[in-house]
PDB file of C-alpha atoms in Angstrom:
ATOM      1  CA  MET L  95       0.000   0.000   0.000  1.00 64.00           C
ATOM      2  CA  ARG L  96       1.298   3.433  -0.888  1.00 63.00           C
ATOM      3  CA  ARG L  97       0.598   6.365   1.400  1.00 65.00           C
ATOM      4  CA  SER L  98       1.631   9.911   0.805  1.00 63.00           C
ATOM      5  CA  PHE L  99       2.184  12.603   3.386  1.00 65.00           C
ATOM      6  CA  LYS L 100       2.730  16.331   3.031  1.00 69.00           C
ATOM      7  CA  PHE L 101       4.588  18.417   5.550  1.00 69.00           C
ATOM      8  CA  LEU L 102       5.410  22.095   5.631  1.00 73.00           C
ATOM      9  CA  LEU L 103       9.104  22.687   6.100  1.00 75.00           C
ATOM     10  CA  ARG L 104      10.187  25.101   8.810  1.00 77.00           C
ATOM     11  CA  PRO L 105      13.836  25.749   7.923  1.00 80.00           C
ATOM     12  CA  THR L 106      16.272  28.069   9.648  1.00 83.00           C
ATOM     13  CA  ARG L 107      17.459  31.099   7.660  1.00 87.00           C
ATOM     14  CA  HIS L 108      20.627  29.274   6.612  1.00 87.00           C
ATOM     15  CA  GLN L 109      18.623  26.232   5.473  1.00 83.00           C
ATOM     16  CA  GLU L 110      16.172  28.503   3.676  1.00 84.00           C
ATOM     17  CA  THR L 111      19.051  30.073   1.738  1.00 87.00           C
ATOM     18  CA  ALA L 112      20.397  26.633   0.812  1.00 86.00           C
ATOM     19  CA  LEU L 113      16.952  25.433  -0.327  1.00 85.00           C
ATOM     20  CA  ALA L 114      16.491  28.563  -2.454  1.00 88.00           C
ATOM     21  CA  ALA L 115      19.933  28.017  -4.036  1.00 90.00           C
ATOM     22  CA  CYS L 116      19.040  24.377  -4.746  1.00 89.00           C
ATOM     23  CA  LEU L 117      15.789  25.412  -6.404  1.00 91.00           C
ATOM     24  CA  GLU L 118      17.552  28.102  -8.468  1.00 93.00           C
ATOM     25  CA  ASP L 119      20.248  25.700  -9.693  1.00 94.00           C
ATOM     26  CA  HIS L 120      17.649  23.117 -10.688  1.00 94.00           C
ATOM     27  CA  ARG L 121      15.696  25.818 -12.530  1.00 95.00           C
ATOM     28  CA  ARG L 122      18.854  26.788 -14.419  1.00 95.00           C
ATOM     29  CA  LEU L 123      19.502  23.146 -15.275  1.00 96.00           C
ATOM     30  CA  TYR L 124      15.952  22.798 -16.625  1.00 96.00           C
ATOM     31  CA  ASN L 125      16.269  25.954 -18.741  1.00 97.00           C
ATOM     32  CA  ALA L 126      19.737  24.988 -20.041  1.00 96.00           C
ATOM     33  CA  ALA L 127      18.480  21.540 -21.008  1.00 97.00           C
ATOM     34  CA  LEU L 128      15.506  23.097 -22.811  1.00 97.00           C
ATOM     35  CA  GLU L 129      17.822  25.507 -24.646  1.00 97.00           C
ATOM     36  CA  HIS L 130      20.110  22.597 -25.581  1.00 97.00           C
ATOM     37  CA  ARG L 131      17.202  20.677 -27.122  1.00 96.00           C
ATOM     38  CA  ARG L 132      15.901  23.704 -29.003  1.00 96.00           C
ATOM     39  CA  THR L 133      19.321  24.711 -30.368  1.00 96.00           C
ATOM     40  CA  ALA L 134      20.283  21.161 -31.407  1.00 96.00           C
ATOM     41  CA  TYR L 135      17.077  20.752 -33.375  1.00 94.00           C
ATOM     42  CA  ARG L 136      17.114  24.240 -34.888  1.00 95.00           C
ATOM     43  CA  LYS L 137      20.773  24.212 -35.997  1.00 96.00           C
ATOM     44  CA  ALA L 138      21.387  20.557 -36.878  1.00 96.00           C
ATOM     45  CA  GLY L 139      17.983  18.872 -36.910  1.00 94.00           C
ATOM     46  CA  VAL L 140      19.132  16.574 -34.110  1.00 95.00           C
ATOM     47  CA  THR L 141      16.716  15.346 -31.474  1.00 94.00           C
ATOM     48  CA  VAL L 142      18.202  15.375 -27.981  1.00 95.00           C
ATOM     49  CA  ARG L 143      16.590  13.005 -25.500  1.00 95.00           C
ATOM     50  CA  TYR L 144      16.727  12.434 -21.755  1.00 96.00           C
ATOM     51  CA  GLY L 145      19.436   9.754 -22.034  1.00 95.00           C
ATOM     52  CA  ASP L 146      21.725  12.119 -23.927  1.00 95.00           C
ATOM     53  CA  GLN L 147      21.303  14.930 -21.437  1.00 96.00           C
ATOM     54  CA  SER L 148      21.587  12.646 -18.427  1.00 94.00           C
ATOM     55  CA  GLY L 149      24.881  11.322 -19.836  1.00 94.00           C
ATOM     56  CA  GLU L 150      26.224  14.875 -20.110  1.00 95.00           C
ATOM     57  CA  LEU L 151      25.220  15.651 -16.523  1.00 94.00           C
ATOM     58  CA  LYS L 152      28.400  14.066 -15.141  1.00 92.00           C
ATOM     59  CA  HIS L 153      30.546  16.515 -17.144  1.00 94.00           C
ATOM     60  CA  ILE L 154      28.357  19.485 -16.227  1.00 93.00           C
ATOM     61  CA  ARG L 155      28.738  18.647 -12.539  1.00 93.00           C
ATOM     62  CA  ALA L 156      32.517  18.255 -12.890  1.00 94.00           C
ATOM     63  CA  ASP L 157      32.836  21.637 -14.641  1.00 94.00           C
ATOM     64  CA  ASP L 158      30.722  23.439 -12.009  1.00 92.00           C
ATOM     65  CA  PRO L 159      31.454  21.872  -8.575  1.00 90.00           C
ATOM     66  CA  ASP L 160      30.229  24.902  -6.608  1.00 89.00           C
ATOM     67  CA  GLY L 161      27.026  25.208  -8.637  1.00 88.00           C
ATOM     68  CA  GLN L 162      25.458  22.123 -10.211  1.00 91.00           C
ATOM     69  CA  GLY L 163      28.032  19.787  -8.645  1.00 90.00           C
ATOM     70  CA  ARG L 164      26.867  20.401  -5.091  1.00 89.00           C
ATOM     71  CA  TRP L 165      23.389  18.897  -5.501  1.00 88.00           C
ATOM     72  CA  SER L 166      22.161  15.328  -5.657  1.00 86.00           C
ATOM     73  CA  PHE L 167      22.772  13.579  -8.967  1.00 90.00           C
ATOM     74  CA  SER L 168      19.439  11.757  -8.858  1.00 89.00           C
ATOM     75  CA  SER L 169      17.533  14.985  -8.132  1.00 89.00           C
ATOM     76  CA  GLN L 170      19.119  16.559 -11.200  1.00 93.00           C
ATOM     77  CA  GLN L 171      18.173  13.513 -13.252  1.00 94.00           C
ATOM     78  CA  ALA L 172      14.602  13.936 -11.965  1.00 92.00           C
ATOM     79  CA  THR L 173      14.674  17.553 -13.202  1.00 95.00           C
ATOM     80  CA  LEU L 174      15.774  16.346 -16.644  1.00 96.00           C
ATOM     81  CA  ARG L 175      13.018  13.711 -16.557  1.00 95.00           C
ATOM     82  CA  ARG L 176      10.569  16.508 -15.801  1.00 94.00           C
ATOM     83  CA  LEU L 177      11.615  18.255 -19.018  1.00 96.00           C
ATOM     84  CA  ASP L 178      11.402  14.962 -20.919  1.00 97.00           C
ATOM     85  CA  LYS L 179       7.834  14.469 -19.645  1.00 96.00           C
ATOM     86  CA  ALA L 180       6.960  17.988 -20.829  1.00 95.00           C
ATOM     87  CA  PHE L 181       8.232  17.164 -24.332  1.00 96.00           C
ATOM     88  CA  ALA L 182       6.426  13.804 -24.340  1.00 95.00           C
ATOM     89  CA  ALA L 183       3.175  15.554 -23.419  1.00 95.00           C
ATOM     90  CA  PHE L 184       3.796  18.167 -26.132  1.00 95.00           C
ATOM     91  CA  PHE L 185       4.259  15.545 -28.866  1.00 94.00           C
ATOM     92  CA  ARG L 186       1.294  13.518 -27.570  1.00 95.00           C
ATOM     93  CA  ARG L 187      -0.927  16.615 -27.866  1.00 95.00           C
ATOM     94  CA  VAL L 188       0.413  17.394 -31.355  1.00 95.00           C
ATOM     95  CA  LYS L 189      -0.367  13.849 -32.456  1.00 95.00           C
ATOM     96  CA  ALA L 190      -3.883  14.070 -30.991  1.00 95.00           C
ATOM     97  CA  GLY L 191      -4.534  17.375 -32.774  1.00 94.00           C
ATOM     98  CA  ALA L 192      -5.031  19.292 -29.521  1.00 94.00           C
ATOM     99  CA  LYS L 193      -3.464  22.618 -28.637  1.00 92.00           C
ATOM    100  CA  PRO L 194       0.159  21.527 -28.165  1.00 90.00           C
ATOM    101  CA  GLY L 195       1.762  24.030 -25.759  1.00 91.00           C
ATOM    102  CA  PHE L 196       5.529  23.790 -26.354  1.00 93.00           C
ATOM    103  CA  PRO L 197       7.612  23.443 -23.142  1.00 94.00           C
ATOM    104  CA  ARG L 198       8.613  26.874 -21.849  1.00 94.00           C
ATOM    105  CA  PHE L 199      11.536  28.352 -20.025  1.00 95.00           C
ATOM    106  CA  LYS L 200      10.828  28.649 -16.307  1.00 94.00           C
ATOM    107  CA  GLY L 201      11.223  31.959 -14.531  1.00 92.00           C
ATOM    108  CA  ARG L 202      11.952  32.270 -10.827  1.00 87.00           C
ATOM    109  CA  GLY L 203       8.316  32.209  -9.842  1.00 83.00           C
ATOM    110  CA  TRP L 204       7.375  29.323 -12.135  1.00 87.00           C
ATOM    111  CA  PHE L 205       9.807  26.607 -11.077  1.00 88.00           C
ATOM    112  CA  ASP L 206       8.867  25.446  -7.616  1.00 83.00           C
ATOM    113  CA  THR L 207       9.721  21.752  -7.269  1.00 83.00           C
ATOM    114  CA  VAL L 208      12.841  19.697  -6.704  1.00 85.00           C
ATOM    115  CA  GLU L 209      12.434  15.958  -6.410  1.00 84.00           C
ATOM    116  CA  TRP L 210      14.703  13.527  -4.573  1.00 79.00           C
ATOM    117  CA  PRO L 211      13.655  10.123  -5.884  1.00 76.00           C
ATOM    118  CA  LYS L 212      15.783   8.094  -3.451  1.00 68.00           C
ATOM    119  CA  ASP L 213      16.034   8.321   0.318  1.00 60.00           C
ATOM    120  CA  GLY L 214      19.625   9.049   1.260  1.00 61.00           C
ATOM    121  CA  ASP L 215      20.641  10.765  -1.961  1.00 64.00           C
ATOM    122  CA  GLY L 216      20.502  14.384  -0.870  1.00 60.00           C
ATOM    123  CA  CYS L 217      17.454  13.904   1.334  1.00 60.00           C
ATOM    124  CA  ARG L 218      17.078  11.583   4.293  1.00 55.00           C
ATOM    125  CA  TRP L 219      14.118  11.162   6.613  1.00 54.00           C
ATOM    126  CA  ASP L 220      15.881  10.184   9.819  1.00 52.00           C
ATOM    127  CA  SER L 221      19.589  10.582   9.356  1.00 45.00           C
ATOM    128  CA  GLN L 222      20.579  11.155  12.976  1.00 49.00           C
ATOM    129  CA  PRO L 223      21.850   7.659  13.888  1.00 51.00           C
ATOM    130  CA  GLU L 224      23.926   7.178  10.726  1.00 54.00           C
ATOM    131  CA  HIS L 225      24.916  10.812  10.140  1.00 51.00           C
ATOM    132  CA  PRO L 226      25.184  12.766  13.391  1.00 51.00           C
ATOM    133  CA  ARG L 227      26.360  15.939  11.573  1.00 53.00           C
ATOM    134  CA  ALA L 228      23.406  15.999   9.163  1.00 55.00           C
ATOM    135  CA  THR L 229      21.170  19.054   9.119  1.00 59.00           C
ATOM    136  CA  HIS L 230      17.623  18.556  10.305  1.00 62.00           C
ATOM    137  CA  VAL L 231      14.785  20.687   8.975  1.00 67.00           C
ATOM    138  CA  ARG L 232      11.759  21.082  11.205  1.00 65.00           C
ATOM    139  CA  LEU L 233       8.517  19.731   9.727  1.00 63.00           C
ATOM    140  CA  GLN L 234       4.958  20.731  10.452  1.00 61.00           C
ATOM    141  CA  GLY L 235       2.106  18.440   9.583  1.00 58.00           C
ATOM    142  CA  ARG L 236       0.152  15.446  10.706  1.00 54.00           C
ATOM    143  CA  ARG L 237       0.294  11.819   9.758  1.00 52.00           C
ATOM    144  CA  PRO L 238      -2.456   9.274  10.260  1.00 48.00           C
ATOM    145  CA  ARG L 239      -2.159   7.092  13.337  1.00 45.00           C
ATOM    146  CA  ALA L 240      -0.583   3.671  12.983  1.00 49.00           C
ATOM    147  CA  GLY L 241      -3.000   1.132  11.563  1.00 48.00           C
ATOM    148  CA  THR L 242      -5.245   3.660   9.797  1.00 47.00           C
ATOM    149  CA  SER L 243      -5.242   4.561   6.143  1.00 44.00           C
ATOM    150  CA  ALA L 244      -6.831   7.976   6.451  1.00 43.00           C
ATOM    151  CA  PRO L 245      -5.059  10.761   4.562  1.00 42.00           C
ATOM    152  CA  PRO L 246      -3.389  13.445   6.658  1.00 43.00           C
ATOM    153  CA  SER L 247      -5.546  16.422   7.471  1.00 40.00           C
ATOM    154  CA  PRO L 248      -4.184  19.874   8.105  1.00 40.00           C
ATOM    155  CA  GLY L 249      -4.201  21.041  11.692  1.00 41.00           C
ATOM    156  CA  PRO L 250      -5.088  24.518  12.900  1.00 41.00           C
ATOM    157  CA  GLY L 251      -3.139  27.159  11.006  1.00 43.00           C
ATOM    158  CA  GLU L 252      -1.530  24.651   8.649  1.00 41.00           C
ATOM    159  CA  ASP L 253      -3.547  25.736   5.639  1.00 38.00           C
ATOM    160  CA  ASP L 254      -1.548  28.965   5.510  1.00 39.00           C
ATOM    161  CA  ARG L 255       1.477  28.055   3.442  1.00 39.00           C
ATOM    162  CA  TYR L 256       4.828  29.162   4.751  1.00 39.00           C
ATOM    163  CA  GLN L 257       6.503  31.348   2.151  1.00 41.00           C
ATOM    164  CA  ALA L 258      10.272  31.489   1.816  1.00 41.00           C
ATOM    165  CA  GLY L 259      11.980  33.217  -1.045  1.00 44.00           C
ATOM    166  CA  GLY L 260       8.668  33.492  -2.879  1.00 44.00           C
ATOM    167  CA  PHE L 261       7.793  29.787  -2.767  1.00 44.00           C
ATOM    168  CA  PRO L 262       6.069  27.489  -0.271  1.00 50.00           C
ATOM    169  CA  LEU L 263       8.335  24.949   1.334  1.00 54.00           C
ATOM    170  CA  VAL L 264       6.327  21.741   1.183  1.00 59.00           C
ATOM    171  CA  CYS L 265       7.845  18.336   1.674  1.00 62.00           C
ATOM    172  CA  GLY L 266       6.033  15.289   0.363  1.00 59.00           C
ATOM    173  CA  ALA L 267       6.765  11.661   1.199  1.00 57.00           C
ATOM    174  CA  VAL L 268       5.453   8.453  -0.290  1.00 57.00           C
ATOM    175  CA  VAL L 269       5.625   5.430   1.997  1.00 54.00           C
ATOM    176  CA  ARG L 270       5.336   1.993   0.434  1.00 54.00           C
TER     177      ARG L 270
END
């Protein structure tokens, strides 16, 4: 059974700055990958796919260790997959004859999600025993009690989203 939980993050100012930098670098990666696909097709008629861009990610990270190199490799692959899904949806709509909507560049206010697909690769739920120096971010939210399958419900005051750097800091977890 899969259950999903949502928590509001309550980071310190230092953590908030790091999360904003992470989001900005992933936004830049998304936009650069989109530009790469557009330029390759426009100049040479070459189609660039997720596998090609994911293969180049290792070199991008090596060339920019203080920028792209500081974040989780799998989270950056998830960002590239996000772009690949946008292109797949675009071509599916073109084929169906619907209004296609070509994937767009994302501005600061329009890119609001970073995904960590694996626990332990940049994001860990309870890292204290294995990693005593790990940073902990305070969470706010409610989970269902053990043995119940009810979805979490927001508590008093939890509907107001915490804004940091212009975006809500929401953490989602899927438990299998």
